[in-house]
Coordinates of C-alpha atoms in Angstrom, one line a residue:
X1128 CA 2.7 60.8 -18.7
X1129 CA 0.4 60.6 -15.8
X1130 CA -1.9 57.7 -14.4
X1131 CA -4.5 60.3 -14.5
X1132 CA -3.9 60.3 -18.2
X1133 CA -4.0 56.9 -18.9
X1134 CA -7.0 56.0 -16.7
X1135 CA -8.9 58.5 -19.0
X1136 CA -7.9 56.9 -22.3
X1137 CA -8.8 53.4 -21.2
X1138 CA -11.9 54.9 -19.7
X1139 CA -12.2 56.6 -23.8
X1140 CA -11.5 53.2 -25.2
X1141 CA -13.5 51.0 -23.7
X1142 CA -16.4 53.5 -23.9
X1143 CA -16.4 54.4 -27.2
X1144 CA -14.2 52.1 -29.4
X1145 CA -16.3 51.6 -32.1
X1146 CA -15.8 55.4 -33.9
X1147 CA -12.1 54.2 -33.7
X1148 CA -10.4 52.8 -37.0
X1149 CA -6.4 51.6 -37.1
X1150 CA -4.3 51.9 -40.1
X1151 CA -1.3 50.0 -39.2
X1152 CA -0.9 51.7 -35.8
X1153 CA -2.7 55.1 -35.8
X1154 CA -6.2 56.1 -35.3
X1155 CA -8.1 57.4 -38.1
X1156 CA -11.6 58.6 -38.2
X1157 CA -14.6 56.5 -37.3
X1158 CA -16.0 54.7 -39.7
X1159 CA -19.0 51.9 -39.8
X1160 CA -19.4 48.3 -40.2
X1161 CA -20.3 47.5 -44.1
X1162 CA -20.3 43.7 -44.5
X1163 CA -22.6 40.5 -43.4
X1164 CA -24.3 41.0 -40.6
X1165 CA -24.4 38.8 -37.7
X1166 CA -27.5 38.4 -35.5
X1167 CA -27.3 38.6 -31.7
X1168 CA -27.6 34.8 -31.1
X1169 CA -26.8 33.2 -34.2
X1170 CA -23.6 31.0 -34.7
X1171 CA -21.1 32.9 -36.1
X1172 CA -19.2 30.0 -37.2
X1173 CA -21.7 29.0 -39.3
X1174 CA -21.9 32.8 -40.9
X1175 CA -18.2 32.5 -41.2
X1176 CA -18.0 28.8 -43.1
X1177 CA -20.6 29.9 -45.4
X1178 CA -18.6 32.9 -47.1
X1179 CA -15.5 33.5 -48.8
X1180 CA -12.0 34.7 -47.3
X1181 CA -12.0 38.3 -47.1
X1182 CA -15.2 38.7 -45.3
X1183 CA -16.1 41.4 -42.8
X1184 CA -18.5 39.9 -40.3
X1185 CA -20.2 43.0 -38.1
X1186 CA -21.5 42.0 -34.6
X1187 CA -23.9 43.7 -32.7
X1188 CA -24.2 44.9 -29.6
X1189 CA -24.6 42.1 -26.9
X1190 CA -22.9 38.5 -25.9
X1191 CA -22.3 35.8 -28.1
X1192 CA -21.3 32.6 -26.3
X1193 CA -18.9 30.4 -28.1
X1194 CA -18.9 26.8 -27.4
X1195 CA -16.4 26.2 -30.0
X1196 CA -13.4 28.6 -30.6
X1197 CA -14.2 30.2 -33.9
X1198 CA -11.9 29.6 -36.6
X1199 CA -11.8 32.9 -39.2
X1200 CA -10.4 33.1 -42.7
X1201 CA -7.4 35.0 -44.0
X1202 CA -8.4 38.6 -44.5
X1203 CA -11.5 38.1 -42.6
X1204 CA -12.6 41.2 -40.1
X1205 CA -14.6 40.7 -37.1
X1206 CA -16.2 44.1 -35.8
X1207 CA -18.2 44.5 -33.3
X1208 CA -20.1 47.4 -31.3
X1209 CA -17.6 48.2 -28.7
X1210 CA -15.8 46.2 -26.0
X1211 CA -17.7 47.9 -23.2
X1212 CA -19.2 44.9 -21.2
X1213 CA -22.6 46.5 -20.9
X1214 CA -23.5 48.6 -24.4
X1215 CA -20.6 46.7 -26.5
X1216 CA -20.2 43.4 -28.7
X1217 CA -19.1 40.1 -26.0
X1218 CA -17.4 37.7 -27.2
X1219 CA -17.8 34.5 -24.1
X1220 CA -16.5 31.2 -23.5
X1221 CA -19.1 31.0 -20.5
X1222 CA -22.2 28.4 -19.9
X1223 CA -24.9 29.8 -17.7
X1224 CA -26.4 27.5 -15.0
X1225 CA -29.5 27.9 -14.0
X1226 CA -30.8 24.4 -11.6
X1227 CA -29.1 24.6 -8.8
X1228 CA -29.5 22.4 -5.9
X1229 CA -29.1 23.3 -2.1
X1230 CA -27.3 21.1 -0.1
X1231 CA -27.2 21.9 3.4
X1232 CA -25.6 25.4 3.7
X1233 CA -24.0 24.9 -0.1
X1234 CA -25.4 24.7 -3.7
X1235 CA -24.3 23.2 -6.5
X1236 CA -25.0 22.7 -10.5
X1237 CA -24.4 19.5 -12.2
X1238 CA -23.0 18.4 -15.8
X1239 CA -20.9 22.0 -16.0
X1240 CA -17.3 20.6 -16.1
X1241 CA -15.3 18.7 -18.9
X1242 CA -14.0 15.5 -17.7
X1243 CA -11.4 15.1 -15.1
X1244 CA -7.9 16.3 -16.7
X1245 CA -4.3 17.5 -15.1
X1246 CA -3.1 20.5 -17.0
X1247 CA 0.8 20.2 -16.0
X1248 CA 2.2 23.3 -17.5
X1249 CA 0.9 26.1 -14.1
X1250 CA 3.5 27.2 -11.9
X1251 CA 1.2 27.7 -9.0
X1252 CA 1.6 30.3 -5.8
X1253 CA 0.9 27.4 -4.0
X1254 CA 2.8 24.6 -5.3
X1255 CA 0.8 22.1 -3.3
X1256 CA -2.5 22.5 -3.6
X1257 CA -2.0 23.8 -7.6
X1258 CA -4.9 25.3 -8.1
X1259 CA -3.8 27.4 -10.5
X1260 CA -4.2 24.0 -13.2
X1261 CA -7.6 23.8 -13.5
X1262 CA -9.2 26.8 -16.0
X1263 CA -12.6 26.7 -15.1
X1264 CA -13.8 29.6 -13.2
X1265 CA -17.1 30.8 -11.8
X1266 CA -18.2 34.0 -11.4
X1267 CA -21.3 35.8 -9.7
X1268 CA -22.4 38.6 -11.9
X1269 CA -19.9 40.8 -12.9
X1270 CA -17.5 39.1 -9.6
X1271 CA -15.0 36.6 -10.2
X1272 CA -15.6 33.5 -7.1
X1273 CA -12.3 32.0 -5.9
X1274 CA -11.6 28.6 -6.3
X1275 CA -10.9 26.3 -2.8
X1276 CA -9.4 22.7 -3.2
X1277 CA -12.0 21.1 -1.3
X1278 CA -15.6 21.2 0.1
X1279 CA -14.4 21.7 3.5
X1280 CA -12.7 24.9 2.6
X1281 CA -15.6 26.5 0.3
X1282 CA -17.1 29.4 2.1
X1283 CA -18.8 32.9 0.5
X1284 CA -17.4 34.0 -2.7
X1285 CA -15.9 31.1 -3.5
X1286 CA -16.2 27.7 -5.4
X1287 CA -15.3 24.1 -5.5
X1288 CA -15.3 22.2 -8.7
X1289 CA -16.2 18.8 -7.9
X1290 CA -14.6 17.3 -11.7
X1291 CA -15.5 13.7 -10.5
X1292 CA -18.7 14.1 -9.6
X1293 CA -19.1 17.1 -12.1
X1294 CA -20.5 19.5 -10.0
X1295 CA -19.8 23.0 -9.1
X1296 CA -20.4 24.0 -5.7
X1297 CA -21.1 28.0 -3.9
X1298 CA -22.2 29.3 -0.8
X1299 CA -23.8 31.7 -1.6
X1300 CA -27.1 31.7 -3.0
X1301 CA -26.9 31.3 -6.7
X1302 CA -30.4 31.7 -7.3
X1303 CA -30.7 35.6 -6.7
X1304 CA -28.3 36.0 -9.3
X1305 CA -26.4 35.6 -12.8
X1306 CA -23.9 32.7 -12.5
X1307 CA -20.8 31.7 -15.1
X1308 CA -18.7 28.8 -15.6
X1309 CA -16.2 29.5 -17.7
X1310 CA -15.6 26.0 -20.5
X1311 CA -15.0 26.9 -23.6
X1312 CA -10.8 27.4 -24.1
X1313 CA -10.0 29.4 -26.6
X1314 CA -12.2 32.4 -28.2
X1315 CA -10.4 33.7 -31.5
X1316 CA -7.5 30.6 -32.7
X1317 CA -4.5 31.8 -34.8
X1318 CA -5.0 28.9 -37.2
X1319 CA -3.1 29.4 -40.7
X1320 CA -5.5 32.5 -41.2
X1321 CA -3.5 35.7 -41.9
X1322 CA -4.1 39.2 -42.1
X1323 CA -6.8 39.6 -39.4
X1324 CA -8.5 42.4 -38.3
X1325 CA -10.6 42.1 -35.2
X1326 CA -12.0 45.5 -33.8
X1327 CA -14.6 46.7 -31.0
X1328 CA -15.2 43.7 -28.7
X1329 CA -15.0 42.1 -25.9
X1330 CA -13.5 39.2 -24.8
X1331 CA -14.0 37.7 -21.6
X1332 CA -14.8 33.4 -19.2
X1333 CA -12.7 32.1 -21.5
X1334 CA -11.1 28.7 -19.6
X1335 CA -7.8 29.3 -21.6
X1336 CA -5.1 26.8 -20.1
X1337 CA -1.5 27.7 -18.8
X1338 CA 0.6 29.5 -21.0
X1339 CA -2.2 29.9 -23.7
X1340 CA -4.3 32.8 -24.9
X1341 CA -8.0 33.1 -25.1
X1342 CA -7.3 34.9 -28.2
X1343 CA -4.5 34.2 -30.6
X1344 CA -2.8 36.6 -32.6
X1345 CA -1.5 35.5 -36.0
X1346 CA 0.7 36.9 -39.0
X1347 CA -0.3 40.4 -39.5
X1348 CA -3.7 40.8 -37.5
X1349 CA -4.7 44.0 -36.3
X1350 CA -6.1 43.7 -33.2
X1351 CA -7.5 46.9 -32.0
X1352 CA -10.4 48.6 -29.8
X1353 CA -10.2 45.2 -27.7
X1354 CA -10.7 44.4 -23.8
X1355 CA -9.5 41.0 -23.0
X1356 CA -10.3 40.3 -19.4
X1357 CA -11.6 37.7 -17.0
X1358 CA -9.2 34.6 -18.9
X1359 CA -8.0 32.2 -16.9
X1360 CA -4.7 32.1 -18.2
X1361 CA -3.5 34.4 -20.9
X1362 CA -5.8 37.0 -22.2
X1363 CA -4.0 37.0 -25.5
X1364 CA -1.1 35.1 -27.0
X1365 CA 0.9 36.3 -30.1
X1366 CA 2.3 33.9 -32.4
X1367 CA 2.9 35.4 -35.6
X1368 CA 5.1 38.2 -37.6
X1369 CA 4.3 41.7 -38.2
X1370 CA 0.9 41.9 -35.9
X1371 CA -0.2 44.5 -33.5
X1372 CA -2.4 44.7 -30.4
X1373 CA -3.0 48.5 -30.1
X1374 CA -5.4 50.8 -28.7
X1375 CA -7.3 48.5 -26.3
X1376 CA -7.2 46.5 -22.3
X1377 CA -6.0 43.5 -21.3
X1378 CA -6.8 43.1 -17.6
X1379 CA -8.2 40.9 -15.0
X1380 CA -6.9 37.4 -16.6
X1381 CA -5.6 34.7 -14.3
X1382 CA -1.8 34.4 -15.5
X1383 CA -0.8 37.1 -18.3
X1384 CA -2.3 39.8 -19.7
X1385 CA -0.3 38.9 -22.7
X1386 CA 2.3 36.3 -24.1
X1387 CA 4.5 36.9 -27.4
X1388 CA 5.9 34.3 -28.5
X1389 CA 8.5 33.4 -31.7
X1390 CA 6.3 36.7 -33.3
X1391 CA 9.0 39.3 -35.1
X1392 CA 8.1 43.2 -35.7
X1393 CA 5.2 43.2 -33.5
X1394 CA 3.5 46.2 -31.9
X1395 CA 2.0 46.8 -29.2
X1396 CA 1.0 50.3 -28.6
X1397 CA -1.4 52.5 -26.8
X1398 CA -2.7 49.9 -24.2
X1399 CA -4.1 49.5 -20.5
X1400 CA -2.3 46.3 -19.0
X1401 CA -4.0 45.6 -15.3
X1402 CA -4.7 43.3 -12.4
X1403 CA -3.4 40.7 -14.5
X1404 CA -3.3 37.2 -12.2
X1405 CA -5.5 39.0 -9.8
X1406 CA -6.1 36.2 -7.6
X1407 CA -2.6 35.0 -7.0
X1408 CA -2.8 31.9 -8.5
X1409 CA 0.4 31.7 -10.5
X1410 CA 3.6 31.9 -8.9
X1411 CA 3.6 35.8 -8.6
X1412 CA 7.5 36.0 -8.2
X1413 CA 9.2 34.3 -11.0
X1414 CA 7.2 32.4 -13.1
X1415 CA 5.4 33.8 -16.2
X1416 CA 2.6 36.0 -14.5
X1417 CA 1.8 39.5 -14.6
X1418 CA 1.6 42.2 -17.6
X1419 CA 3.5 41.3 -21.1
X1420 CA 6.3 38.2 -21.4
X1421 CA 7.8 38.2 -24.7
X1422 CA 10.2 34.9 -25.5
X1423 CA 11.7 32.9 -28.2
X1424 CA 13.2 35.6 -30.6
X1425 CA 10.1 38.0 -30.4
X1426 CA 11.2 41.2 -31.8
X1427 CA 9.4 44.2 -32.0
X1428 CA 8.0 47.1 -29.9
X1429 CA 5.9 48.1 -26.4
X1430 CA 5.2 51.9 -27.0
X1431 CA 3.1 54.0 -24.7
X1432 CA 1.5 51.3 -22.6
X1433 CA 0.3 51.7 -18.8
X1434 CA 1.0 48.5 -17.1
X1435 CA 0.1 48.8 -13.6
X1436 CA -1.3 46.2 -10.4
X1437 CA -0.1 43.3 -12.1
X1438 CA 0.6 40.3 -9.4
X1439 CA 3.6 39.2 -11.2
X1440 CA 6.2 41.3 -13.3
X1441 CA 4.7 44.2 -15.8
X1442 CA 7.0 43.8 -18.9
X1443 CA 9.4 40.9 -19.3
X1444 CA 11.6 39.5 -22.1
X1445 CA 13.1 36.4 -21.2
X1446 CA 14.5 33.0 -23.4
X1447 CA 16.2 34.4 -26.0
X1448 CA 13.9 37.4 -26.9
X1449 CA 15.4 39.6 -29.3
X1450 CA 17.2 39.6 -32.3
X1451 CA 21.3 38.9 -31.2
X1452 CA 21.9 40.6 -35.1
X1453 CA 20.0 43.4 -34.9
X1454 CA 20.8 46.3 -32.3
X1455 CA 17.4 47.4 -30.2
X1456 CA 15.6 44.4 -31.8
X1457 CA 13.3 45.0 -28.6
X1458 CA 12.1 47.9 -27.8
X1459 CA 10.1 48.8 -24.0
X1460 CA 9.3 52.6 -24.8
X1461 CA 7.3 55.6 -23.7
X1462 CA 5.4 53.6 -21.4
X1463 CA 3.9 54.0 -17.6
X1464 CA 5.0 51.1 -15.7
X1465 CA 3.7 51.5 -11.8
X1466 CA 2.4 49.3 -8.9
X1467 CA 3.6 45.6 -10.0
X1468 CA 4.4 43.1 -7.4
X1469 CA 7.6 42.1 -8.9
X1470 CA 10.2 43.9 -11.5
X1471 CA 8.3 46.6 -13.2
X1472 CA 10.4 45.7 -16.4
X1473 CA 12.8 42.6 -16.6
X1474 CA 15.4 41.7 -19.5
X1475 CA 16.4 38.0 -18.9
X1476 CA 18.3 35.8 -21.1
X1477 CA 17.7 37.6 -24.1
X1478 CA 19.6 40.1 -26.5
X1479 CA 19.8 44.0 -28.0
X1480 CA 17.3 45.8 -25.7
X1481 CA 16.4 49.2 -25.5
X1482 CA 14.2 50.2 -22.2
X1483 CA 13.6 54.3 -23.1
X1484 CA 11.4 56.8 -21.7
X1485 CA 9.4 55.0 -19.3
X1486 CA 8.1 56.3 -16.0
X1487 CA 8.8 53.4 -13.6
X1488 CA 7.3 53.5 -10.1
X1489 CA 6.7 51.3 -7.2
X1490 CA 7.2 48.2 -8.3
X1491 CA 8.5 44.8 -6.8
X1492 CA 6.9 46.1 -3.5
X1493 CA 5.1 43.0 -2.5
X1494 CA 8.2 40.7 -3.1
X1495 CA 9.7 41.0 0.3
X1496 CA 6.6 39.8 2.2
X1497 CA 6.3 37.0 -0.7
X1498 CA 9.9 35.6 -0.8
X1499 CA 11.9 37.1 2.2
X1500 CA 15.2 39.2 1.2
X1501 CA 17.2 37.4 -1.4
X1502 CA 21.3 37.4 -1.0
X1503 CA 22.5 40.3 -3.0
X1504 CA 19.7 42.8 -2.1
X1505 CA 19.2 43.7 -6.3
X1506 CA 18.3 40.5 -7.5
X1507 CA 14.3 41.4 -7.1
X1508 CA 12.1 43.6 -7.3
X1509 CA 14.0 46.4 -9.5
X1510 CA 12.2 48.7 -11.3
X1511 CA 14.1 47.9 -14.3
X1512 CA 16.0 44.6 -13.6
X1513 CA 18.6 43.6 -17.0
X1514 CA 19.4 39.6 -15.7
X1515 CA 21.9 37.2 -18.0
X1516 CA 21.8 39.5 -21.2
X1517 CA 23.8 41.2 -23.9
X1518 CA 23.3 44.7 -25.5
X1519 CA 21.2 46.2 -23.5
X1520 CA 20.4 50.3 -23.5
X1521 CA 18.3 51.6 -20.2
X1522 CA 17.9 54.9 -20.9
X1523 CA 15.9 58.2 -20.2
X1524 CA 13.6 56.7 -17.8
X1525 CA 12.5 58.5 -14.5
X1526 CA 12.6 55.4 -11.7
X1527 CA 11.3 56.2 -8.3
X1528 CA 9.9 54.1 -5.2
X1529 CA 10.8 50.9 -6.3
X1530 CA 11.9 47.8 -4.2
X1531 CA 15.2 48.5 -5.9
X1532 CA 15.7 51.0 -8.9
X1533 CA 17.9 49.8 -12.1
X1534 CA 19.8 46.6 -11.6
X1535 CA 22.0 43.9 -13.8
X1536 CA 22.2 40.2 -12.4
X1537 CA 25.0 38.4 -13.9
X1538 CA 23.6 34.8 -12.6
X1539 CA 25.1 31.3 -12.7
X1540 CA 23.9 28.5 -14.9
X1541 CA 22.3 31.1 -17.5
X1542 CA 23.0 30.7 -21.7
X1543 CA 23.9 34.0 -21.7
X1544 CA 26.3 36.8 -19.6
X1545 CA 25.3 40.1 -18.4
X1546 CA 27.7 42.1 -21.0
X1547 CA 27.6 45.3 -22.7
X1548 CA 24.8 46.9 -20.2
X1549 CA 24.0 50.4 -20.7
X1550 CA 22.4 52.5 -18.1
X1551 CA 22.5 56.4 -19.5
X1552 CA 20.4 59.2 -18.8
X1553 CA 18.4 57.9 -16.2
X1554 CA 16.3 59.9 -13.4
X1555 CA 16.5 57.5 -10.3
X1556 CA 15.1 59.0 -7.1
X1557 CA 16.4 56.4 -4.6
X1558 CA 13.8 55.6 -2.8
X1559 CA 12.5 52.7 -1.3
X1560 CA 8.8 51.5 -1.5
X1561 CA 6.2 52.9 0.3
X1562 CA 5.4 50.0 2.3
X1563 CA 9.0 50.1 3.4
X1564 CA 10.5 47.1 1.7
X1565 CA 13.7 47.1 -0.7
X1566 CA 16.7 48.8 -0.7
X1567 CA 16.5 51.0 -3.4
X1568 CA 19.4 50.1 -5.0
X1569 CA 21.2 50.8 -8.5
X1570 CA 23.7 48.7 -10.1
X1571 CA 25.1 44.6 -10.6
X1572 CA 25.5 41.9 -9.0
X1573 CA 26.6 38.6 -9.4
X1574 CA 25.9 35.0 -7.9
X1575 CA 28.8 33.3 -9.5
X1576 CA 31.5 31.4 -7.6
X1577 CA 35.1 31.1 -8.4
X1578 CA 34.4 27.2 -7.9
X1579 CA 31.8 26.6 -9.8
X1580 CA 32.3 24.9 -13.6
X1581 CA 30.0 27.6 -15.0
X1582 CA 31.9 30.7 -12.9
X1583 CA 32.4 33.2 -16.0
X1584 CA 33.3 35.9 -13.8
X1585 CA 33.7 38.9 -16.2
X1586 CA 30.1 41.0 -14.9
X1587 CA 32.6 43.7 -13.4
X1588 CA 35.3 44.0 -16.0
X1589 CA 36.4 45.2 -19.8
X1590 CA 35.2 42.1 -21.0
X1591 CA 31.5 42.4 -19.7
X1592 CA 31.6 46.0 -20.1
X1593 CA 28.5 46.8 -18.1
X1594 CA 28.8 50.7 -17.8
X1595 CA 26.5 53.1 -16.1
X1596 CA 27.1 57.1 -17.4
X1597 CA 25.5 60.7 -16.7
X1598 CA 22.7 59.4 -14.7
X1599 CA 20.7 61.3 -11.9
X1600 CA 20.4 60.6 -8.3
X1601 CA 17.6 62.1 -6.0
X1602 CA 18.4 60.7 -2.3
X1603 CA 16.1 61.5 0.5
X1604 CA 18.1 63.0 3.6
X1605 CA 16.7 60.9 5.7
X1606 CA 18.2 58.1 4.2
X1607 CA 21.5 59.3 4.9
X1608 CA 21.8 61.8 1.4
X1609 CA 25.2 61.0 -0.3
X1610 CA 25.6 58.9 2.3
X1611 CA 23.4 56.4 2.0
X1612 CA 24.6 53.1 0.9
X1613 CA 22.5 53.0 -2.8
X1614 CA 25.1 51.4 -4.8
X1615 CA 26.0 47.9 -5.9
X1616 CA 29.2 46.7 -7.8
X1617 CA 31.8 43.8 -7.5
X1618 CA 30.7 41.5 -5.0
X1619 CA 29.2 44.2 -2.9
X1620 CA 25.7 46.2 -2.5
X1621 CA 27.0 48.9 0.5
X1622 CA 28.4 51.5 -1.5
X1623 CA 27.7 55.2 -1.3
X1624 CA 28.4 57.7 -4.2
X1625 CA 32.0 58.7 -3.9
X1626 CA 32.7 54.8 -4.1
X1627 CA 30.4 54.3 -6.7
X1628 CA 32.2 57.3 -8.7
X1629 CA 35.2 56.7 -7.5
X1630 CA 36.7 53.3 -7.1
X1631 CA 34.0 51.7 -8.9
X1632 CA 34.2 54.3 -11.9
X1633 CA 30.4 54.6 -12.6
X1634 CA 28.2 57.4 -13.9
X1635 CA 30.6 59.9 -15.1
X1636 CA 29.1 62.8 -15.7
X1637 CA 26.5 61.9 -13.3
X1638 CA 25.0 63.6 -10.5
X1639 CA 23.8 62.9 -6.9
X1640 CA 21.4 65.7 -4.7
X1641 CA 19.8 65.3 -1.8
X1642 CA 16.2 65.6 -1.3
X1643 CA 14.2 65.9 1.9

């Protein structure tokens, strides 16, 4: 499925998401808010606290700024107009300064910050200066500011939060526009409310911390028709069995556009997953940033997403995700995978996998300026990278321009070994990005040592049985055609097809042509 595709139905989602209705999954036809009305402006926990569980709440069309996070009931829906930011229903976590005080070249507002606090949990880019720990952020209009460490460094379209002296300082004149501090952490809590339904809003300056949502998503919620953006940290977390987030956008938020977490049988189907840790503030390599991470026994289902320009990796299962009883407990399906700076899809640590149908494209390409070329040449950057797990199906996806193409990492130290790794069916044009970094490589590799206590050293025999079979090679002739050195496998990534059919004994049935 094309981008063109996919940018239309976001653009269709976001406009008009209010004549959409979801049962269980699928869209119905539109219906229209019958329940309590809630004024633009009034508090909506109030509304809530004063009627029974069960309750549909309808919102209309404007912001609603939360200085709590608002608690709902089980079997409660919240609907609003649309998540468009301009005609829809906003859900904000944002305070609005308006006395500001120049100060030679700068400004600043007072009494706009919580006390001084150290959120420990960030794995920062920039592992000095940590910026990534404090969740307030300010933004100018619709534009997000970026946050400096010190006065000294603040300059136009950026900020310094001054927590001591609780201030917030800009450069650039404040007055002549709309200015936002995000405070308020958390916009929709998980609480023991079940059976949720929250439809047609937005959801945006939410000072979630690390590793936590501005919205929560508990047992069975249906969370549809919803743009999450502009979060610190997570746009949305999911914490409980048999819920959804379909049909809607999660972009623009500082770490994740969305964390799934100990929830089994979820879906998540039909959704736009963008510029998520747009600023770089998280550790964009390796360290829970970018699209989707799924963890802790999550089972369920990605279908027919578009993840793309995430600055991190766009769909990752890692800590023991998946079900090691149930074969294909975790499904990455159907799906448009494209532009992330690091693996467009990674399996780590985790069990019974299926990655199917997916069009995966130029991804990982901004790894090599980031980290420098890592020992191995796969263990980065991969379009579809399968690290430390078991039971594992990659098949029928079309991968093309990535830093590297399908890879398995057996690695040291890890709880569990790369075994039983299928790679069938594939379409892998062997290309390298764009930008010219990677290798373009397909296959496994392993860091483990003879001499090491935890040297298992199976990643390349019967007992790890990691097979690849009947997949298809596209290799430009420039880059030496069957020649070219695409291939990794038992302690070595410079193999060409015959040794990769041959002595290696991959991809029977396979083929290789070259392109120009």
């Amino acid at each position: 499925m094309s981008s063109k595709r996919w940018r239309g139905f976001a653009a269709l989602v976001l406009a008009a998401p209010a004549t959409v209705a979801v049962t269980g999954t699928t869209a119905q036809a539109a219906d229209t808010c019958a329940g309590v009305n809630v004024a633009l402006g009034a508090n909506i926990q109030s509304v809530v606290n004063a009627n029974p569980a069960g309750t549909t709440y309808c919102l209309a069309a404007g912001v609603y700024q939360l200085t709590a996070p608002l608690q709902l009931k089980t079997g409660d829906t919240l609907w609003g107009a649309g998540p468009s930011p301009t005609s829809g229903t906003m859900l904000s976590g944002a305070i609005v300064p308006t006395a500001w005080t120049a100060s030679g070249t700068n400004w600043y507002a007072s009494g706009v910050l919580p006390a001084a606090y150290t959120d420990p949990n960030g794995q920062c880019e920039n592992n000095v200066a940590n910026l990534c720990r404090k969740s307030e952020d300010v933004f100018r209009n619709s534009t997000q500011l970026v946050r400096v460490g010190s006065l000294a460094e603040l300059g136009p379209g950026k900020f310094f939060p001054d927590y001591a002296a609780n201030r917030v300082y800009v450069r650039d004149n404040p007055t002549t526009a709309t200015m936002r501090v995000s405070r308020t952490r958390t916009a929709l809590p998980a609480g023991t409310a079940t059976d949720v339904t929250v439809r047609g809003l937005g959801v945006r300056h939410f000072a979630s911390l690390s590793q936590n949502g501005a919205v929560e998503i508990g047992t069975r919620w249906k969370v549809f028709s919803v743009d999450v953006s502009y979060n610190h940290a997570l746009g949305w977390k999911m914490i409980g069995n048999d819920a959804s987030f379909t049909a809607s956008r999660t972009s623009y938020n500082g770490q994740l556009g969305g964390g799934i977490y100990r929830a089994d049988r979820f879906t998540v189907a039909n959704v736009e997953i963008d510029h998520n840790n747009h600023q770089g503030l998280y550790w964009v390599a390796d360290w829970e940033s970018g699209g989707i991470k799924i963890t802790t026994g999550a089972t369920g289902v990605i279908d027919a997403a578009f993840t793309h320009d995430n600055l991190g990796i766009g769909l990752w299962a890692d800590g023991a995700a998946g079900d090691p009883a149930i074969p294909n407990s975790l499904e990455f399906r159907n799906s448009t995978i494209t532009n992330n700076s690091a693996d467009g899809v990674r399996f780590e640590i985790s069990s019974n996998g299926k990655i199917s149908g997916n069009t995966v494209t130029g991804n990982g390409c901004d790894l090599l300026g980031r980290r420098g070329v890592t020992e191995g040449g796969l263990y980065d950057g991969a379009g579809i990278d399968v690290n430390s797990s078991v039971n594992v199906e990659v098949s029928n996806n079309t991968v093309a321009g990535n830093h590297n193409a399908i890879g398995g990492q057996e690695r040291q130290g890890r709880e569990l070994h790369l075994q039983h790794l299928r790679v069938v069916d594939n379409t892998i044009t062997s290309t390298r990005c764009a930008n010219g970094f990677g290798l373009g490589l397909t296959g496994v590799v392993s860091n483990q040592k003879a001499d090491r206590p935890e040297y298992w050293g199976h990643a390349f025999d019967a007992v790890g049985d990691n097979r690849f079979i009947a997949n298809d090679y596209k290799i430009p002739a420039a880059d030496g055609g069957l020649e070219a050195k695409r291939y990794a496998w038992n302690g070595s990534y410079m193999h060409k097809w015959s040794t990769w059919i041959g002595v290696d004994g991959q991809d029977a049935g396979g083929t290789a042509v070259v392109i120009p």
